[in-house]
Coordinates of N, CA and C in Angstrom, one line a residue:
X694 N 0.8 -1.2 0.1 CA 0.0 0.0 0.1 C 1.0 1.3 0.0
X695 N 0.5 2.2 -0.7 CA 1.2 3.4 -0.9 C 0.3 4.5 -1.0
X696 N 0.8 5.4 -0.1 CA -0.1 6.8 0.0 C 0.7 8.0 -0.7
X697 N 0.4 8.4 -1.6 CA 1.0 9.4 -2.7 C 0.0 10.8 -2.8
X698 N 0.3 11.6 -2.4 CA -0.6 12.9 -2.9 C -1.8 12.9 -2.5
X699 N -1.9 12.3 -1.1 CA -3.4 12.1 -0.6 C -4.4 11.1 -0.9
X700 N -3.8 10.3 -2.0 CA -4.5 9.2 -2.4 C -3.9 8.0 -2.1
X701 N -4.9 7.0 -1.9 CA -4.2 5.6 -1.4 C -4.1 4.5 -2.7
X702 N -3.0 3.9 -2.8 CA -3.1 3.2 -4.1 C -2.6 1.8 -3.4
X703 N -3.3 0.7 -4.1 CA -2.7 -0.6 -3.7 C -2.2 -1.0 -5.4
X704 N -1.3 -1.9 -5.0 CA -0.8 -2.3 -6.6 C -0.2 -3.7 -6.3
X705 N -0.1 -4.4 -7.8 CA 0.3 -5.7 -8.1 C 1.9 -5.3 -7.9
X706 N 2.6 -5.9 -6.8 CA 4.0 -5.6 -6.7 C 4.9 -6.1 -8.1
X707 N 4.4 -7.1 -8.8 CA 5.2 -7.5 -9.8 C 5.2 -6.5 -10.8
X708 N 4.0 -6.2 -11.2 CA 3.8 -5.1 -12.3 C 3.4 -3.8 -11.8
X709 N 4.2 -3.1 -10.9 CA 4.1 -1.7 -10.2 C 4.1 -0.6 -11.4
X710 N 2.8 0.1 -11.3 CA 2.7 1.3 -12.0 C 1.7 2.0 -11.6
X711 N 2.0 3.2 -11.1 CA 1.1 4.4 -10.4 C 0.6 5.2 -11.4
X712 N -0.6 5.4 -11.6 CA -1.4 6.5 -12.2 C -1.1 7.9 -11.4
X713 N -0.9 8.9 -12.4 CA -0.9 10.2 -12.0 C -2.1 10.7 -11.2
X714 N -2.3 11.4 -10.4 CA -3.6 11.9 -9.6 C -4.5 12.5 -10.6
X715 N -4.1 13.2 -11.6 CA -5.1 14.0 -12.5 C -5.9 12.5 -13.4
X716 N -5.1 11.7 -13.8 CA -5.7 10.7 -14.6 C -6.8 10.1 -13.9
X717 N -6.4 9.7 -12.5 CA -7.3 8.8 -11.7 C -8.5 9.9 -11.2
X718 N -8.3 11.0 -11.1 CA -9.5 12.0 -10.7 C -10.2 12.4 -12.1
X719 N -9.7 12.2 -13.2 CA -10.5 12.3 -14.5 C -11.5 11.3 -14.7
X720 N -10.9 10.0 -14.4 CA -11.7 8.7 -14.5 C -13.0 8.8 -13.4
X721 N -12.6 9.4 -12.4 CA -13.6 9.2 -11.2 C -14.7 10.4 -11.5
X722 N -14.0 11.3 -12.2 CA -15.2 12.5 -12.7 C -16.2 11.9 -13.6
X723 N -15.6 11.2 -14.6 CA -16.5 10.8 -15.7 C -17.6 9.8 -15.3
X724 N -17.0 8.9 -14.4 CA -17.9 8.0 -13.8 C -18.9 8.5 -13.1
X725 N -18.8 9.6 -12.2 CA -19.8 10.2 -11.4 C -20.7 11.1 -12.5
X726 N -20.2 11.6 -13.5 CA -21.0 12.3 -14.5 C -22.0 11.4 -15.1
X727 N -21.3 10.3 -15.5 CA -22.2 9.3 -16.4 C -23.0 8.7 -15.7
X728 N -23.4 8.9 -14.3 CA -24.3 8.3 -13.5 C -25.1 9.5 -12.9
X729 N -25.0 10.7 -13.6 CA -25.9 11.8 -13.1 C -25.6 12.4 -11.8
X730 N -24.5 12.3 -11.3 CA -23.9 12.8 -10.1 C -22.7 14.0 -10.2
X731 N -22.7 14.5 -9.1 CA -21.4 15.7 -9.1 C -20.1 15.1 -8.3
X732 N -19.2 15.0 -8.9 CA -17.9 14.6 -8.2 C -17.6 15.5 -7.5
X733 N -17.0 14.8 -6.0 CA -16.6 15.6 -4.9 C -15.0 15.3 -4.9
X734 N -14.7 14.0 -4.8 CA -13.4 13.7 -4.6 C -12.9 12.3 -4.6
X735 N -11.7 12.1 -5.0 CA -11.1 10.6 -4.9 C -11.0 10.1 -3.4
X736 N -11.4 9.1 -3.0 CA -11.0 8.6 -1.6 C -9.7 7.7 -1.8
X737 N -9.8 6.9 -3.0 CA -8.7 5.9 -3.0 C -8.6 5.2 -4.2
X738 N -7.7 4.6 -4.8 CA -8.0 3.7 -5.8 C -7.0 2.4 -6.0
X739 N -7.3 1.6 -6.7 CA -6.9 0.3 -6.7 C -6.3 0.0 -8.1
X740 N -5.3 -0.6 -8.4 CA -5.3 -1.0 -9.9 C -4.4 -2.2 -10.0
X741 N -4.9 -2.9 -11.0 CA -4.3 -4.4 -11.3 C -3.7 -4.1 -12.8
X742 N -2.6 -5.2 -13.1 CA -2.4 -5.3 -14.3 C -2.8 -6.4 -15.1
X743 N -3.3 -7.5 -14.3 CA -3.6 -8.8 -15.1 C -5.1 -8.8 -14.4
X744 N -6.2 -8.8 -15.0 CA -6.4 -8.3 -16.2 C -6.5 -6.7 -16.0
X745 N -6.0 -6.0 -16.8 CA -5.9 -4.5 -16.7 C -6.9 -3.8 -16.2
X746 N -7.3 -3.3 -14.9 CA -8.2 -2.7 -14.2 C -7.8 -1.7 -13.3
X747 N -9.0 -0.9 -12.8 CA -8.7 0.1 -12.0 C -10.2 0.3 -11.2
X748 N -10.0 0.3 -9.8 CA -11.3 0.4 -9.1 C -10.9 1.8 -8.2
X749 N -11.7 2.6 -8.4 CA -11.7 4.1 -7.7 C -12.9 3.9 -6.8
X750 N -12.6 4.4 -5.6 CA -13.5 4.8 -4.5 C -13.6 6.5 -4.4
X751 N -14.8 7.0 -4.5 CA -14.9 8.2 -4.7 C -16.1 8.8 -4.0
X752 N -16.2 9.9 -3.7 CA -17.2 10.7 -3.2 C -18.1 11.4 -4.4
X753 N -19.2 11.4 -4.2 CA -20.3 12.0 -5.1 C -21.3 12.5 -4.8
X754 N -22.2 13.4 -5.2 CA -23.5 13.7 -4.5 C -24.7 13.9 -5.8
X755 N -25.7 13.8 -5.3 CA -27.1 13.8 -6.3 C -28.0 14.3 -5.3
X756 N -28.8 15.3 -6.0 CA -30.1 15.9 -5.0 C -29.3 16.5 -3.7
X757 N -28.4 17.1 -3.7 CA -27.7 17.2 -2.2 C -27.4 16.3 -1.3
X758 N -27.4 15.0 -1.7 CA -26.9 14.1 -0.7 C -25.7 13.6 -1.3
X759 N -24.5 13.5 -0.3 CA -23.4 12.9 -0.8 C -23.1 11.5 -0.2
X760 N -22.4 10.8 -1.1 CA -22.3 9.2 -0.6 C -20.9 8.8 -1.3
X761 N -20.6 7.7 -0.8 CA -19.2 7.2 -1.2 C -19.6 5.9 -2.3
X762 N -18.7 6.0 -3.3 CA -19.3 4.9 -4.3 C -18.0 4.3 -5.0
X763 N -18.1 3.3 -5.5 CA -17.1 2.5 -6.2 C -17.0 2.4 -7.4
X764 N -16.1 2.8 -8.4 CA -16.4 2.7 -10.0 C -15.3 1.9 -10.3
X765 N -15.6 0.8 -11.1 CA -14.6 -0.5 -11.5 C -14.6 0.0 -13.1
X766 N -13.2 0.0 -13.6 CA -13.1 0.4 -15.2 C -12.1 -1.2 -15.4
X767 N -12.3 -1.4 -16.6 CA -11.7 -2.4 -17.4 C -11.0 -1.6 -18.6
X768 N -9.7 -2.2 -18.9 CA -9.0 -1.4 -19.9 C -9.2 -2.1 -21.3
X769 N -9.8 -1.5 -22.2 CA -10.2 -2.2 -23.5 C -9.8 -1.2 -24.7
X770 N -8.8 -1.8 -25.4 CA -8.4 -1.0 -26.5 C -7.4 0.1 -26.1
X771 N -6.4 0.0 -25.0 CA -5.9 1.3 -24.6 C -6.5 2.2 -23.8
X772 N -7.6 2.1 -23.4 CA -8.6 3.2 -22.8 C -9.1 2.2 -21.8
X773 N -9.6 3.0 -20.5 CA -10.4 2.5 -19.3 C -11.9 2.7 -19.6
X774 N -12.6 1.7 -19.6 CA -14.0 1.7 -19.7 C -14.7 1.5 -18.3
X775 N -15.9 2.1 -18.1 CA -16.5 2.0 -17.1 C -17.3 0.8 -17.0
X776 N -17.0 0.0 -16.1 CA -17.8 -1.4 -15.9 C -19.0 -1.5 -14.7
X777 N -18.6 -0.7 -13.9 CA -19.6 -0.9 -12.7 C -19.5 0.3 -11.9
X778 N -20.7 0.8 -11.3 CA -20.8 2.0 -10.5 C -21.9 1.7 -9.2
X779 N -21.1 1.5 -8.1 CA -22.1 1.2 -7.2 C -21.5 1.9 -5.7
X780 N -22.7 1.7 -4.8 CA -22.5 2.4 -3.5 C -21.7 1.3 -2.7
X781 N -20.8 2.1 -2.1 CA -19.6 1.7 -1.3 C -20.1 1.3 -0.1
X782 N -20.1 0.2 0.6 CA -20.2 -0.3 2.1 C -19.2 0.2 2.9
X783 N -19.6 0.8 4.2 CA -18.7 1.4 5.0 C -18.1 2.8 4.5
X784 N -17.3 3.3 5.5 CA -16.8 4.8 5.4 C -15.3 4.7 5.3
X785 N -14.6 5.3 4.5 CA -13.2 5.2 4.2 C -12.6 6.7 4.3
X786 N -13.3 7.4 5.0 CA -13.0 9.0 5.5 C -11.7 8.8 6.4
X787 N -11.2 9.8 6.6 CA -10.2 10.1 7.6 C -8.9 10.4 7.2
X788 N -8.6 10.0 5.8 CA -7.2 10.4 5.4 C -6.2 9.4 5.5
X789 N -6.8 8.2 5.8 CA -6.0 7.0 6.0 C -6.4 6.1 4.9
X790 N -5.6 5.2 4.6 CA -5.7 4.4 3.4 C -6.6 3.1 4.2
X791 N -7.6 2.9 3.0 CA -8.5 1.8 3.7 C -8.0 0.3 3.5
X792 N -8.4 -0.6 4.4 CA -7.9 -1.7 4.2 C -8.7 -2.6 3.0
X793 N -7.9 -2.9 1.9 CA -8.6 -3.3 0.8 C -8.3 -5.0 0.7

């Protein structure tokens, strides 16, 4: 587990690669927008190389209510495509890396 720039990363130790914060934020913002929500912030992200995937935990709001969501992306043809956007169970607030 690595905490860099306020975001938490869990990575495959064999194929280590960390995305830049702005790339992760763009993916999170697009997931929230696609689901009719207003993006607030990235809570954490997890990246896998095999299969190529990215899981981002983010805060977003709709109708004035803010919640924590999990967006799962799979890499297809060089780009990450949103596969799943669900309500995250539990709270990952507090500035610490969640146990994933």
